[in-house]
Structures are given as C-alpha cells and as structure tokens.
Amino acid sequence: MNPPTTTWLRRTLLAAGAALFLLPLVWMLTTSLKPAEQAASGRVTLLPWPITNGVPDFGAGIGERLTEAARQGAANYDAVWSDPSITFPIYLRNTLIVAALSVVGMTLSSAIVAYGLSRIRWRGRGMVLASVLVTMMIPFPVLMAPLYIVFRELGWIGSLKPLWVPAWFGGAFNIFLLRQFYMGLPRELDEAARIDGLGHWGTFWRVIVPLSRPALAVVALFHFIYVWNDFLAPLIFLTHREDFTLALGLQLYQSKAGLTPWNLLMAASSLVFLPVLILFLLAQRAFVQGVAAEGVKG
Amino acid sequence: MTSPTRPSLRTRLRRSPEAAGLLWVAPWLIGGAVFMFLPMLLSLWYSLTDYPLLKPPAYVGLANYRELGSDDRFWLVVRNTAAYAAVSIPLMTLLSLVLAAMLTPRMQRSAPGFWRTDRPERLALVAVFIPTLVPMVAAAMLWMWLFNARSGLINTALSWVGLRGPSWLEEPGWALPALVITGLWGIGQGVVIYVAALREVPTQLYEAAEIDGMGPVRRWAFVTLPMISPVILFNVITLTIGAVQVFAMPYILFRNERGQKAAGDFYNLYLYDAAFVYQRMGYASAMAWIQLLVVLGLTGLMLWMSRRLVHYRVG
Amino acid sequence: MAATAAQLTRRTAISALAAAGAGFIVFGPRGREHVPTGRLVLDYWEKWTQHEGRAMQAVVDEFNASQSRLFVRYLVTGTIHQKALIAIAGGNPPDIIGMYNYNVPAYADAAAVLPLGDLAPRHGLRLDHYAPGVRQVMQHRGRWWATVNTAGTLALYYNKRLFSEAGLNPEQPPRTIQELDAAHAALTRVTAGEVQRAGFLHMEPGWWSWIWGYHFGDTLYDEATDRSLAANPTNIRAYDWMQSYPRHLGVDAVERFRSGLGPYGQANWGFLTGELAMVVQGPWMASQVNQFAPDLDYGVAPFPVDESIYEGAAPPPTALIDTDVLMIPRGAKNPEASMEFIAYTQQPRIAERLATAHCKGSPMLDVSESFLAAHPNRGVRLHTELFSSPRAFICPPTGAWPELKDIFDTAMSDLWKLREPAAQRLAAVQSASQAVLDRAARTRQLRGESTGLNRT
C-alpha cells in the first residue's frame, strides 16, 4: 500500500521546513569554499566566481564555479588545519580528551543520581530534586569568579580538569531529563527485580540501564554537543594555548581590526561542526528511535 | 537501648530507604556542594557587597538590591527579557509539538521501500536537529550575516519574491522578531524529546480512542497530550530557563555599531556588563539572585499547576 | 531484537569513529610549548588575533631568542577583560597583560597593576620617550601605570574623487565644522526622497558617539572635581549640530540609507563603495582600503573643529587618542622580568614594526623616516603629528568610563533618531553619569581610599 495523499502533503511541508533549518548551514559551508574577498564582498552567491587575469567573471557557469570552489575550499581547509599559530589538530585532541572523559562521567553519574531520585521512595528526595532544578537557574557568569577560586584551591587552574571532573558528579539538566524518563517506567519492573533477588544496584544495572539505553544515548549525545561547543569555561579556566579546545580556537579567527577572514572562520566552524554531525548522523537512529525505550511499550 | 530483637543500626540503615536514596544521590550532593552550592553561596554573599573584582568585597547590606529598584536599565532588560520569554516559549513549544507530530507517523518501521517507511520523517528530524550542533558563536555570527539588510541572505531571498525585508537588527520593533527566529531555529532538542515521547505513547490507547469514535484532534487532546505531559513540562521549564538567560545570540547580534542598543538589551547582557565591564560583581550577583528567585517562582508555579495537568505513569 | 545489517554497519561505523577518536588522543599531536630549561617563564595575555596576533607573536619570539634568562609565553584570548579580571580576582594573574587605554584608570585605582614610576626607568624607559598625547594614556592621577605598544589617532578620511566630482578642491579638506557642513551638502545626493550618497554621517560607523563636543572645544568630564559635564552648553551645541544631519535628510531616509550600507569590515561598507564621502576613522582604516578598494583615492585630514575655536590663526588640531596598553598585574611573580620584556617591546624599532603590521601609529616621540615612508597608510604623518597636538584628548580618565560610555552610546543612537532634543537628553545623560561617578566615589570611600579629589 502506498502512503495516502495526506502523507505526501505533510512530507512536502516537512521538506520545506527542513530546508529552512538547513539553509544557514549551507551558507556556512559554501562561504568556506570562497576566497576571502568574495566572502566579504556582500554579494549573495552560493558558489564563488572564477577570476581570470584579475577580472571577476560573474557570469561563469556552474562547472567553472564548482572547480573554483573545490580549489579554494581545499586551500581554505588546508590553511585552517595547518595554521602554525592556531593549532587545530592540538585543539582537536584536547577537545576529544575533555569530551570523552566528561561524557562518560556525566552519563554514568547522572543515571545513578536520577535512579536515586525516581526509583527509590525516600523522604528528602523532593528536596534534592529541587536542588537539582535550582542549580539550572543560576546564570553562569556570576558563578565564574567563585568557581575560579574553588578550582584554584584545588590546584586545577591551567589544566583540563575544570572542564571534565565536575561532570563525574552529574549535571542538573541530564539528571532531570533521566529522572523524567525513569518516572515513566512501570513500578512493576522493580518489584519483579526484587523478587529475583536483585538489590538497588542490580535493579539499576540489569533492569533500568538496559531499558534506558536510548535515553542514556540521548544524554551522552547532548552532553557531547555541549562540551564540544562550550566556550566560556575553557576561556576562563585554560591558561595555556596548548590546552585550548576547538570552540576556544574559533574565536581566534575573529579579528579586532575588522578584517575577519570570513572564509577561514566558516571553514574552521565547519571543521568543528563536522565530527559532531557525523556522530549524530550515525547515532540518530538509536537516538531518535529511541528515547522510546522499546521494551517498555504498552 | 538496643534490644536483641531489633536489627542492628547498620542493618536498619541499610534497609532504610533514606540511606539508600542518599547513597544514590551522593555524587550529586558532593559535586553539587563543591561546584554549585559553594559558588552560589559565595555569589549570595557577593550580592551583599560592593565587589569590583580587582579589590576585595566590602559589605554594603541590601544596597545592591535597593539600587536595582530605581535602575532604569534593569527594568528595561526585565521588560525585554519578559517579552522575549512570553513570545518565544509558546511559539517554540507550539512549533516543536507540531513538528514532532508531523515527524511521528504511525507506520511500519521495516516495510520495503524508502517512502513506505518513516525514513523520510527521520531524515527531516535530523535536519531539524542539526542546527543545535553548531557552536553558538559560529551560529550567532552566521545569523548576523543572514540578517544583514542589504547583502543578507534573508532579505535577498525576500527580494526575489518582490518583498522588501526590514533592517532586522537595526529597525526598532524588529530586534525581538529576529531573536525569536534564531530561537526557533534552535528547537531541535525539544523536537527530538517530543518525538521520543510520542513514540512511547502505547498504540493500544489510540486504537481504543478510535473505537470510541474520537477524531484526530480529540485524540491529540485527550490521549496524546496527557501522555506526553511530563515531557512538555520538562521542556517548558528548560525553555523558560533558556529564554530568561538568553545571552550569546543577542550579544553578537546587537552589540555592534548598527544594533538596536535598547531593544537588543537583555537581562544576562546587563548582568555580564555589570560583572565584567563595569566591574560590579556585587550588583551582578544581586541580579543573578533576583533572576534565580523569579525563575524558581515560575517553575514552582508551573509544577503546582501541572499537578492537575501532568500525568505520570506510576504504578 | 535481531540487529539488521544496517544497524551493524552503523555500529561498526560508530565504533570506528570512537576508535579514531581514541587513536587521535593517544597518538595525536601534543602541543607542549617547548620551554628551554633554566629560564624564567613569563605569561603574557593579549587580545590580538589573526595578523595582529602574528605580528606580536613575532616580537615575543624575537625576545625569547634575544636572551637566555627569560621565556615569554604568549596567550591570545578574545575577551581579555573578563579573563584578566577573574584571574586577578582569583589571585592568579599573568605576568603581563595587554589591555586598552580605557582600562588604565580602573586598574590603577584598584592598585590591580603595578606603578611603573620606579620600575620602568630602571629598564631605560622614560615618559618623555613617548609623544605628549600618549603620555596622558600612560598615567592616572599623576602616576605612571602603563606602557603603550601601538596607538591611533582619529582623523577625517575623505574620498578625493568624489570631492572633485562635486566641485570641491580635493587638496583642501574641510577645516571647520561649517566647512564640513558645506562639503556634506555638496557631496550628498538625494533622488526621489532616497539618499543615494551622503557626505558625512556621524553614525557611520558610530564607534565614538561621545567625541563631538571635543571638536567644539568642550570636554565631558572634569577630573579635578569628578563631575560629568555632558550638559555643558557647548556639548549641547555639538549634539544639536549632529542632529541637524538626520533632521535635514529626514530620519527615515537616513536610516534606510544606512541599513543599505554593508558593515565595516566588508567590501561593501559605505566609504569603500563611495556611498559615504567622508568618515572619521583611525590609521587602521587604510588596511580596509588596501584590501577591499585599493583604487580608492583617499585623503586624510584633522577632523574639523567649530569656527569659534579659530581666533585669527588655525588652532592645533583636535583628535582622540586610542591606544593599546601593557600593564603588570599586582601579584605578578617577577615584576623586574616583566618590565624587561615590556622595555624590549618599547624600542622604537620594535614599536614601529608592530605599528606597521597593525596599520597604526608608533607611540614614540621620535619616529623614523623609514617607518613613515613604508607605512601602509598614506596619512601616517598626520596621525603621528596628532599624537603631539596640545589638543589631542583621551577618553575621560575615570574607572567608571565604560559605564558612562554605554550611557552615551544609547543616548546618541536615540538622539540620532531625533527622539529627543539634545539639551533635554544631555541633561539626563549628565545626571545619570554623575550618579555613576558618585557611586564609584562612594565605593572608593567605603574602602577608605582617597577619592583623588583632594590632591595637594
């Protein structure tokens, strides 16, 4: 049976919407394929125009433009990757370290805390839940100075630790998210586990975690994106250039003198964006399917 | 004191749900205390001081809070931020829900052929989510460019269909719509969470509703919405926090020679200025605590109102 | 549930990705900056990125190679004010910070940086090595706090071709506000109510909303009494004059025109396209022209002043001085070593090289002919002379200036749109500014510090 007309109507609308959501990114990618002058020229074109003997050829065909884009794109991405003063490969490695350590810590600890807030009934859990919510509501700028003092006392300033150790104690948003999902799991699961002789740890590890794998994947992915793109914490707590992360490296492409190399900035942004995109595309099935824990349905 | 028939303290502790609960939330209690509550308490103390950062804080009592009452810029950013929240949260919620509904067809997962499955929908969901993967700074600069009145993509596109676009970032009255548009662009996270929640709604419920003769609208109102209400609550709360704390986007969009100085001013921009440009960390901390109390109040209100509206599947 | 083939490939791909990430962590490039053993390490935080950052990095490298006791580590960070404040507040400052001249009063008042009066001369620096105007930036309340590595003065940039076309003499730019008005009138083109070209617009690019009164002979702030002078009659006259431009062309028409101009930093900015004939800018302007419009024939002249300042002869030119500064934070572990590096950067040879790369002026009193001849800005001689003009001015020397400037910026953007008469708005600006100044004075008193007013 072929899908009915309403489905096609809906899909047409969706396609238009999806295109709108992607448009800015297309712009980012195509700008990264232009020479600096064209990127800053203010002309709206998707692909760069070739220049022969110093004369811009605005009427060039798509083939010539594609060749020019490939040539210029290769030059731009190479310039970003091998810039001696903005060492992208080193920032990439730092970002990977921070991301790996904090994603593992964040997912594990948030799941544990969320279990304590949803599957165990105890006096005081409302208070703890409130404390989780409260910390989501304080603006980070005013915490920076006191946090700096805490990290200094711990001797962590100038290392990557301020960026990942706190993740091992859970994050408010993720705890809240997982807690909401765990609240939706049927109580009978726990009772069945108890009958099987499982304690809390056994119930958590053998029942809840397997059932909530997609939800955990969501938390891991959300936190990965957050860490990957976080700018403020690295700005404040890192004091050596060789410790910089990618998001912090991006700002080095903005010039104070109004001569921002837009093409390189967009190439760098695309490079930062690309790994997250690939990871997301690969994980999206589990991710989307998911969060709807299969075994719990009905 | 201890009678032989009663279990030992240790056993009682082990069996008491309070001990178990505390043990499970211990990571949060420890980490929260060191990395959250301690800094928050420090900022509460700072809010009672004059603290230029370059010099130690000096106690001034409630002077910072009193000054806020007569600070014109404070009230301006409160109005702007409230307007942004009031416009963006309903719009974002509505659009997320509509998109999520459109993206969650009831279809076989593994039918042969691309178009007969929900794979087109999944692709569209990916497209909707992708913007949230872009670093905020890059996204904001991208938007600044797109909004440019003359060479921006938006107005260029409008001119193709014969419309003259406004000077988004410069004309009074357009700052808020511009910011709301950037906000709508970033709703992917909410949509994904809604899609996940919608897929969790048991199909039997829909079948039962259909047997009861409910149309699609009533099915939505009486089956779907109640079933996903905890997730809506979660999303609205996080959207509220996000809207009240909106920062990087307006900072980059409006903090330039052309930007709307007053209409583009928001709560956390002033807070940031107070802390790091005017070097008034005490005043900024007072602003932070006011914001915290207001959001707390709003959340409390939402949770209280949701007692009747939100349906948890417990037991 | 059995995994389908697609799922398996996906799982393999994710594992491969994870393995690649792990491999990169283990085998990827590690960037420990090589610090030669036995050297004292100095951390230097700067705000410059891109070509400006590379030029400074070259100076640092040269210093590191020039001797074998000290090693400077250069850290670039876009939002330096925030990072520096938190690090200083946290008791963990770097050894040298590169800030802007408007930061000096706040840091000096808080004693967050070290006074250089004794330190600098030990390393061969003297105030009178610097151009007189630049010395204003380096001192606060009579003491020396900062050194300057690059500096700029503001001047009028005008398009010579447009001048000729409009029947104006391209070698005789306007000297007075009244001549500027006349040139503006001659250069502006309006057809069917739409501005096609403007002679001069104060708000393009509008970075210095507060300078106009100075060109009428007034000032905004009296340091001796800590009073805001925003509503002085002469200041009001200056802003009345500013309002005459949108009033004459029509606010809506002007704003439609402005919104059609590209932003500064892009090739379609008004001055580069010829849609704006005159702008006020610093020496860095030339880098825009050289990159985006190399054929643009521009002239550089002192920004005009009001006729009333002329008393028979032409007065010395009026110009704002804007500079970068180097300071040594309090708590820096080795001030003598920090100063040694700073002194190295302040050699005329180095300062000139940096200034050339940044397309700015040298802050030094003596400037070499080769620097002037090779500079990318054809107006560099004028910009250099302006540093020594007795009428060169700097932003009001108070720690509260960033807040006062924001009050001004908002007021200017309202005044430009003719939302209020200048007299009324400036009165409000003055009282708001004075409230800020009084509050700053109270917080100084709170700590028993001198308000700086009763100097003997």
CSV table of N, CA and C in Angstrom, one decimal, chain C residues 10-128:
chain,number,residue,atom,x,y,z
C,10,ARG,N,26.2,0.5,11.1
C,10,ARG,CA,26.2,1.7,11.8
C,10,ARG,C,27.0,1.6,13.1
C,11,ARG,N,26.8,0.4,13.7
C,11,ARG,CA,27.5,0.2,15.0
C,11,ARG,C,29.0,0.1,14.7
C,12,THR,N,29.3,-0.5,13.6
C,12,THR,CA,30.8,-0.6,13.2
C,12,THR,C,31.3,0.8,13.0
C,13,ALA,N,30.5,1.6,12.3
C,13,ALA,CA,31.0,3.0,12.0
C,13,ALA,C,31.2,3.8,13.3
C,14,ILE,N,30.2,3.6,14.2
C,14,ILE,CA,30.4,4.4,15.5
C,14,ILE,C,31.6,3.9,16.2
C,15,SER,N,31.8,2.6,16.2
C,15,SER,CA,33.0,2.1,16.9
C,15,SER,C,34.2,2.6,16.2
C,16,ALA,N,34.2,2.6,14.9
C,16,ALA,CA,35.4,3.1,14.1
C,16,ALA,C,35.6,4.5,14.5
C,17,LEU,N,34.6,5.3,14.6
C,17,LEU,CA,34.7,6.7,14.9
C,17,LEU,C,35.3,6.9,16.3
C,18,ALA,N,34.8,6.1,17.3
C,18,ALA,CA,35.3,6.1,18.6
C,18,ALA,C,36.8,5.7,18.7
C,19,ALA,N,37.1,4.7,17.9
C,19,ALA,CA,38.5,4.2,17.8
C,19,ALA,C,39.4,5.3,17.2
C,20,ALA,N,38.9,5.9,16.2
C,20,ALA,CA,39.7,7.0,15.6
C,20,ALA,C,39.9,8.1,16.6
C,21,GLY,N,38.8,8.5,17.4
C,21,GLY,CA,39.0,9.5,18.4
C,21,GLY,C,40.0,9.1,19.4
C,22,ALA,N,39.9,7.8,19.9
C,22,ALA,CA,40.8,7.3,20.9
C,22,ALA,C,42.3,7.3,20.4
C,23,GLY,N,42.4,6.9,19.1
C,23,GLY,CA,43.7,6.9,18.5
C,23,GLY,C,44.3,8.3,18.4
C,24,PHE,N,43.4,9.3,18.1
C,24,PHE,CA,43.9,10.6,18.0
C,24,PHE,C,44.4,11.1,19.4
C,25,ILE,N,43.6,10.7,20.4
C,25,ILE,CA,44.0,11.1,21.8
C,25,ILE,C,45.4,10.5,22.1
C,26,VAL,N,45.6,9.2,21.7
C,26,VAL,CA,46.8,8.6,22.1
C,26,VAL,C,48.0,9.0,21.2
C,27,PHE,N,47.7,9.1,19.9
C,27,PHE,CA,48.9,9.3,19.0
C,27,PHE,C,48.8,10.8,18.4
C,28,GLY,N,47.8,11.5,18.7
C,28,GLY,CA,47.6,12.8,18.1
C,28,GLY,C,48.7,13.8,18.6
C,29,PRO,N,48.8,14.9,17.9
C,29,PRO,CA,49.8,15.9,18.2
C,29,PRO,C,49.7,16.5,19.6
C,30,ARG,N,50.7,16.6,20.3
C,30,ARG,CA,50.7,17.1,21.7
C,30,ARG,C,51.4,18.4,21.6
C,31,GLY,N,50.8,19.5,22.1
C,31,GLY,CA,51.5,20.8,21.8
C,31,GLY,C,52.2,21.4,23.0
C,32,ARG,N,52.8,20.6,23.8
C,32,ARG,CA,53.5,21.3,24.9
C,32,ARG,C,54.5,22.3,24.3
C,33,GLU,N,54.3,23.6,24.7
C,33,GLU,CA,55.3,24.5,24.2
C,33,GLU,C,56.6,24.3,24.8
C,34,HIS,N,57.6,24.2,24.0
C,34,HIS,CA,59.0,23.9,24.5
C,34,HIS,C,59.5,25.1,25.3
C,35,VAL,N,59.7,24.9,26.6
C,35,VAL,CA,60.3,26.0,27.4
C,35,VAL,C,61.7,25.5,27.7
C,36,PRO,N,62.7,26.3,27.2
C,36,PRO,CA,64.1,25.9,27.4
C,36,PRO,C,64.3,25.9,28.9
C,37,THR,N,65.1,24.9,29.4
C,37,THR,CA,65.3,24.7,30.8
C,37,THR,C,66.1,25.8,31.4
C,38,GLY,N,65.8,26.1,32.6
C,38,GLY,CA,66.6,27.1,33.3
C,38,GLY,C,66.1,28.5,33.1
C,39,ARG,N,65.1,28.7,32.3
C,39,ARG,CA,64.6,30.0,32.0
C,39,ARG,C,63.4,30.3,32.9
C,40,LEU,N,63.3,31.6,33.3
C,40,LEU,CA,62.1,32.1,34.0
C,40,LEU,C,61.0,32.3,33.0
C,41,VAL,N,59.9,31.7,33.2
C,41,VAL,CA,58.7,31.8,32.3
C,41,VAL,C,57.8,32.9,32.7
C,42,LEU,N,57.5,33.8,31.7
C,42,LEU,CA,56.6,34.9,31.9
C,42,LEU,C,55.3,34.6,31.0
C,43,ASP,N,54.2,34.7,31.6
C,43,ASP,CA,52.9,34.6,30.9
C,43,ASP,C,52.4,36.0,30.5
C,44,TYR,N,52.2,36.1,29.2
C,44,TYR,CA,51.7,37.4,28.6
C,44,TYR,C,50.4,37.2,27.9
C,45,TRP,N,49.3,37.8,28.4
C,45,TRP,CA,48.0,37.7,27.9
C,45,TRP,C,47.7,38.9,27.0
C,46,GLU,N,47.2,38.6,25.8
C,46,GLU,CA,46.9,39.7,24.8
C,46,GLU,C,45.6,39.4,24.2
C,47,LYS,N,45.0,40.4,23.6
C,47,LYS,CA,43.7,40.3,22.9
C,47,LYS,C,43.8,40.1,21.4
C,48,TRP,N,45.0,40.2,20.8
C,48,TRP,CA,45.1,40.3,19.4
C,48,TRP,C,45.0,38.9,18.8
C,49,THR,N,44.3,38.8,17.7
C,49,THR,CA,44.1,37.6,16.9
C,49,THR,C,44.6,37.9,15.5
C,50,GLN,N,44.6,36.8,14.7
C,50,GLN,CA,44.9,37.0,13.2
C,50,GLN,C,46.2,37.7,13.0
C,51,HIS,N,46.3,38.6,11.9
C,51,HIS,CA,47.6,39.1,11.5
C,51,HIS,C,48.2,40.0,12.7
C,52,GLU,N,47.3,40.6,13.5
C,52,GLU,CA,47.8,41.4,14.6
C,52,GLU,C,48.5,40.5,15.6
C,53,GLY,N,47.8,39.4,15.9
C,53,GLY,CA,48.4,38.4,16.8
C,53,GLY,C,49.7,37.9,16.3
C,54,ARG,N,49.8,37.6,15.0
C,54,ARG,CA,51.0,37.0,14.5
C,54,ARG,C,52.2,38.0,14.6
C,55,ALA,N,51.9,39.3,14.4
C,55,ALA,CA,52.9,40.3,14.5
C,55,ALA,C,53.5,40.4,15.9
C,56,MET,N,52.5,40.3,16.9
C,56,MET,CA,53.0,40.3,18.3
C,56,MET,C,53.8,39.1,18.6
C,57,GLN,N,53.3,37.9,18.1
C,57,GLN,CA,54.0,36.7,18.4
C,57,GLN,C,55.4,36.7,17.9
C,58,ALA,N,55.6,37.4,16.7
C,58,ALA,CA,57.0,37.5,16.2
C,58,ALA,C,57.8,38.3,17.1
C,59,VAL,N,57.3,39.4,17.7
C,59,VAL,CA,58.1,40.2,18.7
C,59,VAL,C,58.4,39.3,19.9
C,60,VAL,N,57.5,38.5,20.4
C,60,VAL,CA,57.7,37.6,21.5
C,60,VAL,C,58.8,36.6,21.2
C,61,ASP,N,58.7,36.0,20.0
C,61,ASP,CA,59.8,35.0,19.6
C,61,ASP,C,61.1,35.7,19.5
C,62,GLU,N,61.1,36.9,19.0
C,62,GLU,CA,62.4,37.6,18.9
C,62,GLU,C,63.0,37.9,20.2
C,63,PHE,N,62.1,38.3,21.2
C,63,PHE,CA,62.6,38.5,22.5
C,63,PHE,C,63.2,37.2,23.1
C,64,ASN,N,62.5,36.1,23.0
C,64,ASN,CA,62.9,34.8,23.5
C,64,ASN,C,64.3,34.4,23.0
C,65,ALA,N,64.5,34.8,21.7
C,65,ALA,CA,65.7,34.4,21.1
C,65,ALA,C,66.9,35.4,21.4
C,66,SER,N,66.5,36.6,21.9
C,66,SER,CA,67.5,37.6,22.1
C,66,SER,C,68.3,37.4,23.4
C,67,GLN,N,67.8,36.6,24.3
C,67,GLN,CA,68.5,36.4,25.6
C,67,GLN,C,68.2,35.0,26.1
C,68,SER,N,68.8,34.6,27.2
C,68,SER,CA,68.7,33.2,27.6
C,68,SER,C,68.2,33.1,29.0
C,69,ARG,N,67.7,34.2,29.6
C,69,ARG,CA,67.2,34.0,31.0
C,69,ARG,C,65.7,33.9,31.1
C,70,LEU,N,65.0,34.6,30.2
C,70,LEU,CA,63.6,34.7,30.3
C,70,LEU,C,62.9,34.1,29.1
C,71,PHE,N,61.7,33.6,29.3
C,71,PHE,CA,60.9,33.0,28.2
C,71,PHE,C,59.5,33.4,28.4
C,72,VAL,N,59.0,34.2,27.3
C,72,VAL,CA,57.7,34.7,27.4
C,72,VAL,C,56.7,33.7,26.6
C,73,ARG,N,55.6,33.4,27.3
C,73,ARG,CA,54.6,32.6,26.7
C,73,ARG,C,53.4,33.5,26.4
C,74,TYR,N,53.1,33.5,25.1
C,74,TYR,CA,52.0,34.5,24.6
C,74,TYR,C,50.7,33.8,24.5
C,75,LEU,N,49.7,34.3,25.2
C,75,LEU,CA,48.4,33.7,25.2
C,75,LEU,C,47.4,34.7,24.6
C,76,VAL,N,46.8,34.3,23.5
C,76,VAL,CA,45.8,35.1,22.9
C,76,VAL,C,44.4,34.8,23.4
C,77,THR,N,43.6,35.7,23.7
C,77,THR,CA,42.3,35.5,24.2
C,77,THR,C,41.4,36.6,23.8
C,78,GLY,N,40.3,36.3,23.1
C,78,GLY,CA,39.5,37.3,22.6
C,78,GLY,C,38.9,38.3,23.6
C,79,THR,N,38.3,37.7,24.7
C,79,THR,CA,37.7,38.6,25.7
C,79,THR,C,38.6,38.7,26.9
C,80,ILE,N,39.7,39.5,26.7
C,80,ILE,CA,40.7,39.6,27.7
C,80,ILE,C,40.3,40.2,29.0
C,81,HIS,N,39.4,41.2,28.9
C,81,HIS,CA,39.0,41.9,30.1
C,81,HIS,C,38.4,40.9,31.1
C,82,GLN,N,37.6,40.0,30.6
C,82,GLN,CA,36.9,39.1,31.5
C,82,GLN,C,37.9,38.1,32.1
C,83,LYS,N,38.7,37.5,31.3
C,83,LYS,CA,39.7,36.5,31.8
C,83,LYS,C,40.7,37.2,32.8
C,84,ALA,N,41.1,38.4,32.4
C,84,ALA,CA,42.1,39.0,33.3
C,84,ALA,C,41.5,39.4,34.7
C,85,LEU,N,40.2,39.9,34.6
C,85,LEU,CA,39.5,40.2,35.9
C,85,LEU,C,39.4,39.0,36.8
C,86,ILE,N,39.0,37.9,36.2
C,86,ILE,CA,38.7,36.7,37.1
C,86,ILE,C,40.1,36.2,37.6
C,87,ALA,N,41.1,36.2,36.8
C,87,ALA,CA,42.4,35.7,37.2
C,87,ALA,C,43.0,36.6,38.3
C,88,ILE,N,42.8,37.9,38.1
C,88,ILE,CA,43.4,38.8,39.1
C,88,ILE,C,42.6,38.7,40.4
C,89,ALA,N,41.2,38.6,40.3
C,89,ALA,CA,40.4,38.5,41.5
C,89,ALA,C,40.7,37.1,42.2
C,90,GLY,N,41.0,36.1,41.4
C,90,GLY,CA,41.4,34.8,41.9
C,90,GLY,C,42.8,34.7,42.4
C,91,GLY,N,43.5,35.8,42.4
C,91,GLY,CA,44.9,35.8,42.9
C,91,GLY,C,45.9,35.1,42.0
C,92,ASN,N,45.6,35.0,40.7
C,92,ASN,CA,46.4,34.1,39.9
C,92,ASN,C,46.7,34.8,38.5
C,93,PRO,N,47.3,36.1,38.6
C,93,PRO,CA,47.4,36.9,37.4
C,93,PRO,C,48.6,36.4,36.5
C,94,PRO,N,48.5,36.8,35.3
C,94,PRO,CA,49.7,36.5,34.4
C,94,PRO,C,50.8,37.6,34.7
C,95,ASP,N,51.9,37.5,34.0
C,95,ASP,CA,53.0,38.5,34.3
C,95,ASP,C,52.8,39.8,33.6
C,96,ILE,N,52.2,39.7,32.4
C,96,ILE,CA,52.0,40.9,31.6
C,96,ILE,C,50.6,40.9,31.0
C,97,ILE,N,49.8,42.0,31.0
C,97,ILE,CA,48.5,41.9,30.3
C,97,ILE,C,48.5,43.1,29.3
C,98,GLY,N,47.9,42.7,28.2
C,98,GLY,CA,47.7,43.7,27.1
C,98,GLY,C,46.3,44.1,27.1
C,99,MET,N,45.9,45.4,27.5
C,99,MET,CA,44.5,45.8,27.5
C,99,MET,C,44.4,47.1,26.6
C,100,TYR,N,43.3,47.8,26.9
C,100,TYR,CA,43.1,49.1,26.2
C,100,TYR,C,43.3,50.3,27.1
C,101,ASN,N,43.5,51.5,26.5
C,101,ASN,CA,43.8,52.6,27.4
C,101,ASN,C,42.7,52.9,28.4
C,102,TYR,N,41.4,52.6,28.0
C,102,TYR,CA,40.3,52.9,28.9
C,102,TYR,C,40.3,52.0,30.1
C,103,ASN,N,41.1,51.0,30.1
C,103,ASN,CA,41.1,50.1,31.3
C,103,ASN,C,42.1,50.7,32.4
C,104,VAL,N,43.0,51.6,32.0
C,104,VAL,CA,44.0,52.0,32.9
C,104,VAL,C,43.4,52.6,34.2
C,105,PRO,N,42.5,53.6,34.2
C,105,PRO,CA,42.0,54.2,35.4
C,105,PRO,C,41.5,53.1,36.4
C,106,ALA,N,40.6,52.2,35.9
C,106,ALA,CA,40.0,51.2,36.9
C,106,ALA,C,41.1,50.4,37.5
C,107,TYR,N,42.1,49.9,36.7
C,107,TYR,CA,43.1,49.0,37.2
C,107,TYR,C,44.0,49.8,38.2
C,108,ALA,N,44.3,51.1,37.8
C,108,ALA,CA,45.2,51.9,38.6
C,108,ALA,C,44.5,52.2,40.0
C,109,ASP,N,43.2,52.7,39.9
C,109,ASP,CA,42.5,53.0,41.2
C,109,ASP,C,42.5,51.8,42.1
C,110,ALA,N,42.3,50.6,41.6
C,110,ALA,CA,42.2,49.4,42.4
C,110,ALA,C,43.6,48.9,42.8
C,111,ALA,N,44.7,49.6,42.3
C,111,ALA,CA,46.0,49.1,42.5
C,111,ALA,C,46.2,47.6,42.0
C,112,ALA,N,45.4,47.3,41.0
C,112,ALA,CA,45.5,45.9,40.4
C,112,ALA,C,46.7,45.8,39.5
C,113,VAL,N,47.3,46.9,39.2
C,113,VAL,CA,48.5,46.8,38.4
C,113,VAL,C,49.6,47.6,39.1
C,114,LEU,N,50.9,47.3,38.8
C,114,LEU,CA,52.0,48.0,39.5
C,114,LEU,C,52.3,49.3,38.9
C,115,PRO,N,52.6,50.3,39.8
C,115,PRO,CA,53.0,51.6,39.2
C,115,PRO,C,54.4,51.4,38.6
C,116,LEU,N,54.7,52.2,37.5
C,116,LEU,CA,55.9,52.0,36.8
C,116,LEU,C,56.9,53.1,37.0
C,117,GLY,N,56.6,54.0,37.9
C,117,GLY,CA,57.4,55.2,38.1
C,117,GLY,C,58.9,54.9,38.4
C,118,ASP,N,59.1,53.8,39.2
C,118,ASP,CA,60.4,53.4,39.6
C,118,ASP,C,60.9,52.3,38.7
C,119,LEU,N,60.0,51.4,38.4
C,119,LEU,CA,60.3,50.2,37.7
C,119,LEU,C,60.8,50.5,36.3
C,120,ALA,N,60.0,51.3,35.5
C,120,ALA,CA,60.3,51.5,34.1
C,120,ALA,C,61.7,52.1,33.9
C,121,PRO,N,62.0,53.2,34.6
C,121,PRO,CA,63.3,53.9,34.4
C,121,PRO,C,64.5,52.9,34.6
C,122,ARG,N,64.3,52.0,35.5
C,122,ARG,CA,65.4,51.0,35.7
C,122,ARG,C,65.7,50.2,34.4
C,123,HIS,N,64.7,50.2,33.6
C,123,HIS,CA,64.9,49.4,32.3
C,123,HIS,C,65.0,50.3,31.1
C,124,GLY,N,65.4,51.6,31.4
C,124,GLY,CA,65.7,52.5,30.3
C,124,GLY,C,64.5,53.2,29.7
C,125,LEU,N,63.3,53.1,30.3
C,125,LEU,CA,62.1,53.8,29.8
C,125,LEU,C,61.9,55.1,30.5
C,126,ARG,N,61.6,56.1,29.7
C,126,ARG,CA,61.2,57.4,30.3
C,126,ARG,C,59.9,57.9,29.7
C,127,LEU,N,59.1,58.6,30.4
C,127,LEU,CA,57.8,59.1,29.9
C,127,LEU,C,58.1,60.0,28.7
C,128,ASP,N,59.2,60.8,28.7
C,128,ASP,CA,59.4,61.7,27.6
C,128,ASP,C,59.9,61.0,26.4
